[in-house]
mmCIF file of C-alpha atoms and ligand atoms in Angstrom:
data_model
loop_
_atom_site.group_PDB
_atom_site.id
_atom_site.type_symbol
_atom_site.label_atom_id
_atom_site.label_comp_id
_atom_site.label_asym_id
_atom_site.label_seq_id
_atom_site.Cartn_x
_atom_site.Cartn_y
_atom_site.Cartn_z
ATOM 1 C CA MET A 1 121.052 76.943 90.877
ATOM 2 C CA GLU A 2 119.560 79.822 88.777
ATOM 3 C CA ALA A 3 117.017 81.847 90.659
ATOM 4 C CA ALA A 4 114.105 80.956 88.167
ATOM 5 C CA ASN A 5 114.800 77.268 88.771
ATOM 6 C CA LEU A 6 115.001 77.789 92.437
ATOM 7 C CA ILE A 7 111.447 79.153 92.370
ATOM 8 C CA GLU A 8 110.196 76.262 90.262
ATOM 9 C CA GLY A 9 111.858 73.900 92.763
ATOM 10 C CA ILE A 10 110.262 75.565 95.798
ATOM 11 C CA SER A 11 106.655 75.788 94.572
ATOM 12 C CA GLY A 12 106.582 72.518 92.413
ATOM 13 C CA THR A 13 105.567 69.145 93.425
ATOM 14 C CA GLY A 14 109.172 67.623 93.566
ATOM 15 C CA PRO A 15 110.813 66.419 96.775
ATOM 16 C CA LEU A 16 110.918 69.907 98.080
ATOM 17 C CA ALA A 17 107.114 70.059 98.091
ATOM 18 C CA ALA A 18 107.185 68.069 101.196
ATOM 19 C CA ARG A 19 108.253 71.233 103.056
ATOM 20 C CA ARG A 20 104.926 72.897 102.120
ATOM 21 C CA ARG A 21 106.059 75.815 100.123
ATOM 22 C CA GLY A 22 103.757 78.818 100.097
ATOM 23 C CA ILE A 23 101.552 79.569 97.166
ATOM 24 C CA LEU A 24 101.991 82.502 94.979
ATOM 25 C CA PHE A 25 98.785 84.390 94.091
ATOM 26 C CA VAL A 26 98.978 86.845 91.308
ATOM 27 C CA MET A 27 96.121 89.413 90.979
ATOM 28 C CA SER A 28 95.741 91.477 87.796
ATOM 29 C CA GLY A 29 93.044 93.674 86.259
ATOM 30 C CA PRO A 30 92.668 97.030 84.846
ATOM 31 C CA SER A 31 93.878 100.069 86.625
ATOM 32 C CA GLY A 32 91.029 101.369 88.883
ATOM 33 C CA VAL A 33 89.161 98.067 89.077
ATOM 34 C CA GLY A 34 89.884 97.909 92.770
ATOM 35 C CA LYS A 35 92.769 95.533 93.110
ATOM 36 C CA GLY A 36 94.460 97.579 95.789
ATOM 37 C CA THR A 37 91.168 97.842 97.716
ATOM 38 C CA ILE A 38 90.456 94.128 97.571
ATOM 39 C CA VAL A 39 94.028 93.328 98.649
ATOM 40 C CA LYS A 40 93.869 95.720 101.572
ATOM 41 C CA ALA A 41 90.489 94.181 102.802
ATOM 42 C CA LEU A 42 91.797 90.613 102.205
ATOM 43 C CA LEU A 43 95.066 91.393 104.328
ATOM 44 C CA LYS A 44 92.809 92.558 107.228
ATOM 45 C CA LEU A 45 91.053 89.124 107.144
ATOM 46 C CA GLN A 46 94.137 87.034 106.359
ATOM 47 C CA PRO A 47 97.119 88.985 107.848
ATOM 48 C CA GLU A 48 99.234 85.865 107.311
ATOM 49 C CA LEU A 49 99.355 86.632 103.544
ATOM 50 C CA LYS A 50 102.620 88.420 102.432
ATOM 51 C CA LEU A 51 102.018 91.232 99.946
ATOM 52 C CA SER A 52 104.976 91.995 97.734
ATOM 53 C CA VAL A 53 105.875 95.621 97.471
ATOM 54 C CA SER A 54 106.784 96.558 93.900
ATOM 55 C CA VAL A 55 109.407 98.840 92.587
ATOM 56 C CA THR A 56 108.302 101.637 90.369
ATOM 57 C CA THR A 57 109.662 104.689 88.577
ATOM 58 C CA ARG A 58 106.422 106.534 88.747
ATOM 59 C CA GLN A 59 105.961 109.495 91.036
ATOM 60 C CA PRO A 60 104.290 108.851 94.463
ATOM 61 C CA ARG A 61 100.702 109.796 94.691
ATOM 62 C CA PRO A 62 99.606 111.913 97.835
ATOM 63 C CA GLY A 63 99.511 109.464 100.780
ATOM 64 C CA GLU A 64 101.656 106.761 99.308
ATOM 65 C CA GLU A 65 104.536 105.712 101.419
ATOM 66 C CA GLU A 66 107.976 104.653 100.382
ATOM 67 C CA GLY A 67 108.442 100.905 101.186
ATOM 68 C CA VAL A 68 104.757 100.382 101.780
ATOM 69 C CA SER A 69 102.838 101.376 98.606
ATOM 70 C CA TYR A 70 105.985 100.913 96.430
ATOM 71 C CA PHE A 71 109.644 101.248 96.400
ATOM 72 C CA PHE A 72 110.105 104.521 94.408
ATOM 73 C CA ARG A 73 113.234 104.528 92.286
ATOM 74 C CA THR A 74 114.796 106.535 89.462
ATOM 75 C CA PRO A 75 114.790 104.968 85.995
ATOM 76 C CA GLU A 76 118.590 104.352 86.472
ATOM 77 C CA GLU A 77 118.213 102.487 89.686
ATOM 78 C CA PHE A 78 115.375 100.463 88.080
ATOM 79 C CA GLN A 79 117.524 99.569 85.216
ATOM 80 C CA ARG A 80 120.419 98.566 87.536
ATOM 81 C CA MET A 81 117.995 96.222 89.361
ATOM 82 C CA VAL A 82 116.751 94.649 86.075
ATOM 83 C CA SER A 83 120.510 94.142 84.988
ATOM 84 C CA ALA A 84 121.443 92.622 88.239
ATOM 85 C CA GLY A 85 118.481 90.169 88.054
ATOM 86 C CA GLU A 86 116.928 91.456 91.159
ATOM 87 C CA LEU A 87 113.315 91.568 89.619
ATOM 88 C CA LEU A 88 111.202 88.476 89.179
ATOM 89 C CA GLU A 89 109.355 90.352 86.449
ATOM 90 C CA TYR A 90 108.980 93.766 85.202
ATOM 91 C CA ALA A 91 106.942 95.748 82.551
ATOM 92 C CA GLN A 92 106.319 99.314 81.407
ATOM 93 C CA PHE A 93 102.838 100.540 82.221
ATOM 94 C CA ALA A 94 101.569 103.945 81.142
ATOM 95 C CA ASN A 95 104.549 106.307 81.843
ATOM 96 C CA GLY A 96 106.384 104.141 84.288
ATOM 97 C CA PHE A 97 108.272 100.900 84.886
ATOM 98 C CA TYR A 98 107.057 98.394 87.542
ATOM 99 C CA GLY A 99 108.786 95.277 88.869
ATOM 100 C CA THR A 100 108.587 92.682 91.525
ATOM 101 C CA PRO A 101 111.609 92.270 93.736
ATOM 102 C CA ARG A 102 112.649 88.530 93.481
ATOM 103 C CA ARG A 103 114.220 88.058 96.763
ATOM 104 C CA PHE A 104 111.202 88.758 98.889
ATOM 105 C CA VAL A 105 108.932 86.382 96.921
ATOM 106 C CA GLU A 106 111.561 83.638 96.994
ATOM 107 C CA GLU A 107 112.154 83.893 100.707
ATOM 108 C CA GLU A 108 108.606 84.091 101.690
ATOM 109 C CA LEU A 109 107.574 81.036 99.536
ATOM 110 C CA LEU A 110 110.481 79.058 101.125
ATOM 111 C CA ARG A 111 109.215 79.911 104.465
ATOM 112 C CA GLY A 112 105.925 78.305 103.533
ATOM 113 C CA HIS A 113 103.993 81.750 103.430
ATOM 114 C CA ASN A 114 101.421 82.520 100.712
ATOM 115 C CA VAL A 115 102.498 85.532 98.669
ATOM 116 C CA VAL A 116 100.234 88.100 96.774
ATOM 117 C CA LEU A 117 101.527 90.013 93.753
ATOM 118 C CA GLU A 118 99.342 92.797 92.333
ATOM 119 C CA ILE A 119 100.701 93.304 88.884
ATOM 120 C CA GLU A 120 99.575 94.151 85.352
ATOM 121 C CA THR A 121 99.379 91.359 82.572
ATOM 122 C CA LYS A 122 102.599 91.558 80.852
ATOM 123 C CA GLY A 123 104.336 91.013 84.262
ATOM 124 C CA ALA A 124 101.949 88.259 85.079
ATOM 125 C CA ILE A 125 102.818 86.370 81.979
ATOM 126 C CA GLN A 126 106.392 86.545 82.944
ATOM 127 C CA VAL A 127 105.576 85.113 86.441
ATOM 128 C CA LYS A 128 103.700 82.228 84.834
ATOM 129 C CA GLU A 129 106.791 81.286 82.822
ATOM 130 C CA ARG A 130 109.004 81.545 85.754
ATOM 131 C CA VAL A 131 107.025 80.159 88.771
ATOM 132 C CA ALA A 132 105.434 76.706 88.845
ATOM 133 C CA ASN A 133 101.971 76.426 90.307
ATOM 134 C CA GLY A 134 101.307 80.055 90.617
ATOM 135 C CA VAL A 135 97.553 81.102 90.851
ATOM 136 C CA PHE A 136 96.303 83.835 88.463
ATOM 137 C CA ILE A 137 93.272 85.914 89.383
ATOM 138 C CA PHE A 138 91.832 88.567 86.975
ATOM 139 C CA VAL A 139 89.644 91.172 88.523
ATOM 140 C CA LEU A 140 87.000 92.561 86.157
ATOM 141 C CA PRO A 141 84.975 95.927 86.437
ATOM 142 C CA PRO A 142 81.214 95.613 86.472
ATOM 143 C CA THR A 143 81.252 97.872 83.257
ATOM 144 C CA MET A 144 83.830 99.981 81.533
ATOM 145 C CA GLU A 145 81.666 103.068 82.487
ATOM 146 C CA GLU A 146 82.088 102.105 86.132
ATOM 147 C CA LEU A 147 85.762 101.546 85.689
ATOM 148 C CA HIS A 148 86.052 105.109 84.229
ATOM 149 C CA GLU A 149 84.088 106.494 87.228
ATOM 150 C CA ARG A 150 86.349 104.692 89.758
ATOM 151 C CA LEU A 151 89.472 106.209 87.973
ATOM 152 C CA VAL A 152 87.737 109.688 88.071
ATOM 153 C CA LYS A 153 86.788 109.300 91.692
ATOM 154 C CA ARG A 154 90.185 108.213 92.878
ATOM 155 C CA GLN A 155 91.524 111.577 91.689
ATOM 156 C CA SER A 156 95.018 110.181 91.207
ATOM 157 C CA GLU A 157 95.440 110.756 87.620
ATOM 158 C CA ALA A 158 94.588 113.612 85.198
ATOM 159 C CA ALA A 159 92.043 113.212 82.444
ATOM 160 C CA GLU A 160 94.612 112.367 79.759
ATOM 161 C CA ALA A 161 96.142 109.746 82.054
ATOM 162 C CA ILE A 162 92.807 108.290 82.781
ATOM 163 C CA ARG A 163 92.145 107.913 79.038
ATOM 164 C CA GLN A 164 95.442 106.155 78.756
ATOM 165 C CA ARG A 165 94.648 103.749 81.513
ATOM 166 C CA LEU A 166 91.288 102.912 80.078
ATOM 167 C CA ALA A 167 92.914 102.154 76.634
ATOM 168 C CA ILE A 168 95.349 99.897 78.359
ATOM 169 C CA ALA A 169 92.460 98.285 80.171
ATOM 170 C CA MET A 170 90.839 97.244 76.822
ATOM 171 C CA ASP A 171 94.081 95.602 75.826
ATOM 172 C CA GLU A 172 94.539 93.895 79.261
ATOM 173 C CA LEU A 173 91.132 92.241 78.854
ATOM 174 C CA ASN A 174 92.560 90.254 75.992
ATOM 175 C CA TYR A 175 94.721 88.342 78.353
ATOM 176 C CA LEU A 176 91.805 86.998 80.421
ATOM 177 C CA PRO A 177 92.013 83.322 79.079
ATOM 178 C CA PHE A 178 95.638 83.190 80.473
ATOM 179 C CA TYR A 179 94.220 83.383 84.098
ATOM 180 C CA ASP A 180 92.923 80.612 86.316
ATOM 181 C CA TYR A 181 90.200 82.655 87.962
ATOM 182 C CA GLN A 182 88.076 85.672 87.240
ATOM 183 C CA LEU A 183 85.881 87.713 89.412
ATOM 184 C CA VAL A 184 83.936 90.942 89.123
ATOM 185 C CA ASN A 185 84.584 93.555 91.690
ATOM 186 C CA ASP A 186 80.990 94.904 92.073
ATOM 187 C CA ASP A 187 80.219 94.400 95.643
ATOM 188 C CA LEU A 188 83.590 94.674 97.421
ATOM 189 C CA GLU A 189 82.698 92.306 100.175
ATOM 190 C CA VAL A 190 81.706 89.598 97.743
ATOM 191 C CA ALA A 191 84.859 90.126 95.595
ATOM 192 C CA VAL A 192 87.076 89.573 98.757
ATOM 193 C CA LYS A 193 85.094 86.497 99.660
ATOM 194 C CA LYS A 194 85.721 85.066 96.175
ATOM 195 C CA VAL A 195 89.409 85.708 96.541
ATOM 196 C CA GLN A 196 89.385 83.975 99.829
ATOM 197 C CA ALA A 197 87.514 81.062 98.152
ATOM 198 C CA VAL A 198 90.160 80.731 95.590
ATOM 199 C CA ILE A 199 92.878 80.620 98.390
ATOM 200 C CA LEU A 200 91.015 77.979 100.256
ATOM 201 C CA ALA A 201 90.409 75.899 97.164
ATOM 202 C CA GLU A 202 94.137 76.117 96.026
ATOM 203 C CA HIS A 203 95.083 74.715 99.491
ATOM 204 C CA CYS A 204 92.781 71.798 98.968
ATOM 205 C CA ARG A 205 94.272 70.788 95.620
ATOM 206 C CA VAL A 206 95.673 67.262 95.763
ATOM 207 C CA VAL A 207 98.822 68.178 93.896
ATOM 208 C CA ARG A 208 99.658 70.697 96.653
ATOM 209 C CA ASN A 209 99.149 68.016 99.466
ATOM 210 C CA LEU A 210 100.897 64.913 98.078
ATOM 211 C CA SER A 211 103.490 64.915 100.698
ATOM 212 C CA THR A 212 100.837 64.212 103.304
ATOM 213 C CA TYR A 213 100.042 60.753 101.806
HETATM 214 P P1 LIG B 1 93.393 99.524 91.435
HETATM 215 O O1 LIG B 1 94.380 99.032 92.590
HETATM 216 O O2 LIG B 1 92.940 98.327 90.739
HETATM 217 O O3 LIG B 1 94.058 100.524 90.550
HETATM 218 P P2 LIG B 1 91.952 100.784 93.571
HETATM 219 O O4 LIG B 1 91.891 99.774 94.577
HETATM 220 O O5 LIG B 1 92.881 102.029 93.740
HETATM 221 O O6 LIG B 1 92.100 100.164 92.035
HETATM 222 O O7 LIG B 1 90.389 101.448 93.305
HETATM 223 C C1 LIG B 1 90.139 102.375 92.464
HETATM 224 C C2 LIG B 1 88.830 103.147 93.123
HETATM 225 O O8 LIG B 1 87.784 102.417 93.069
HETATM 226 C C3 LIG B 1 89.185 103.668 94.538
HETATM 227 O O9 LIG B 1 88.625 105.004 94.681
HETATM 228 C C4 LIG B 1 88.280 102.637 95.304
HETATM 229 O O10 LIG B 1 87.930 103.256 96.433
HETATM 230 C C5 LIG B 1 87.128 102.358 94.342
HETATM 231 N N1 LIG B 1 86.629 101.033 94.593
HETATM 232 C C6 LIG B 1 87.333 99.807 94.713
HETATM 233 N N2 LIG B 1 86.514 98.809 94.808
HETATM 234 C C7 LIG B 1 85.281 99.236 94.620
HETATM 235 C C8 LIG B 1 83.933 98.621 94.569
HETATM 236 N N3 LIG B 1 83.693 97.321 94.767
HETATM 237 N N4 LIG B 1 82.772 99.513 94.457
HETATM 238 C C9 LIG B 1 82.993 100.830 94.286
HETATM 239 N N5 LIG B 1 84.195 101.441 94.359
HETATM 240 C C10 LIG B 1 85.330 100.734 94.488
HETATM 241 P P1 LIG B 2 99.534 102.245 89.590
HETATM 242 O O1 LIG B 2 100.340 103.211 88.930
HETATM 243 O O2 LIG B 2 98.036 102.417 89.420
HETATM 244 O O3 LIG B 2 99.959 102.001 91.096
HETATM 245 O O4 LIG B 2 99.779 100.891 88.929
HETATM 246 C C1 LIG B 2 99.615 100.781 87.564
HETATM 247 C C2 LIG B 2 99.695 99.200 87.112
HETATM 248 O O5 LIG B 2 100.907 98.611 87.373
HETATM 249 C C3 LIG B 2 98.646 98.311 87.977
HETATM 250 O O6 LIG B 2 97.992 97.467 86.953
HETATM 251 C C4 LIG B 2 99.433 97.640 88.887
HETATM 252 O O7 LIG B 2 98.873 96.350 89.163
HETATM 253 C C5 LIG B 2 100.658 97.355 88.079
HETATM 254 N N1 LIG B 2 101.882 97.071 88.792
HETATM 255 C C6 LIG B 2 102.120 97.383 90.108
HETATM 256 N N2 LIG B 2 103.308 96.837 90.462
HETATM 257 C C7 LIG B 2 103.708 96.027 89.504
HETATM 258 C C8 LIG B 2 104.842 95.218 89.337
HETATM 259 O O8 LIG B 2 105.772 94.961 90.275
HETATM 260 N N3 LIG B 2 105.058 94.570 88.120
HETATM 261 C C9 LIG B 2 104.102 94.804 87.170
HETATM 262 N N4 LIG B 2 104.264 94.153 86.054
HETATM 263 N N5 LIG B 2 103.057 95.597 87.290
HETATM 264 C C10 LIG B 2 102.819 96.322 88.503
#
């Protein structure tokens, strides 16, 4: 069975649904909006969630750990993973490539665990095409000025890279209608509560519970 079909099978509503596959939650939003901060707080409250660690060709920032923040790889190794079909999705963002290792997602969903991806919009669209019943959440900044300020405060990119990320952010907003849920990351605690509410609501969907009838 082709891997993409396998994922459809495991998170769909067919006979395999009786085994209670996990739910795939995909979180997107402009760089600097606070996706990483939200996910970190969420994992503290719900440690049973499985966060997918992406592969990237960009350089590690100070404090980032191999295998925890990302798997940092050369462009050649990244290309090899693409060719070998090891990535569920991938995209170019700013000056780097980013991708989601397929196996981790498949295995955790099969085990019945909920998986969280924190990825940009082009990758999210690929996931929507490949994974049935994924849940897509878009995190918005209170204002574009606040987004700029957060990127400056994070001190992870130079001024030119921040300009580039803000330009990409404007483009990413066009993809909002493609998502299932949106939330503004103004008060962090409220934003995290909203993500938890989404997770709870998705567990209550009839279609995800048909096997219990
Ligand atoms: P992303 O993962 O979306 O690129 P980060 O999680 O790295 O963004 O957050 C970018 C910056 O914004 C960080 O310095 C973080 O501490 C800050 N931040 C995140 N959420 C909030 C919030 N609700 N209010 C104020 N600052 C925030
Ligand atoms: P950063 O360089 O700030 O860590 O990430 C830049 C952008 O790439 C963010 O929007 C982040 O969500 C996204 N990203 C991280 N991992 C992946 C991935 O595996 N696939 C895709 N498509 N985007 C990713």
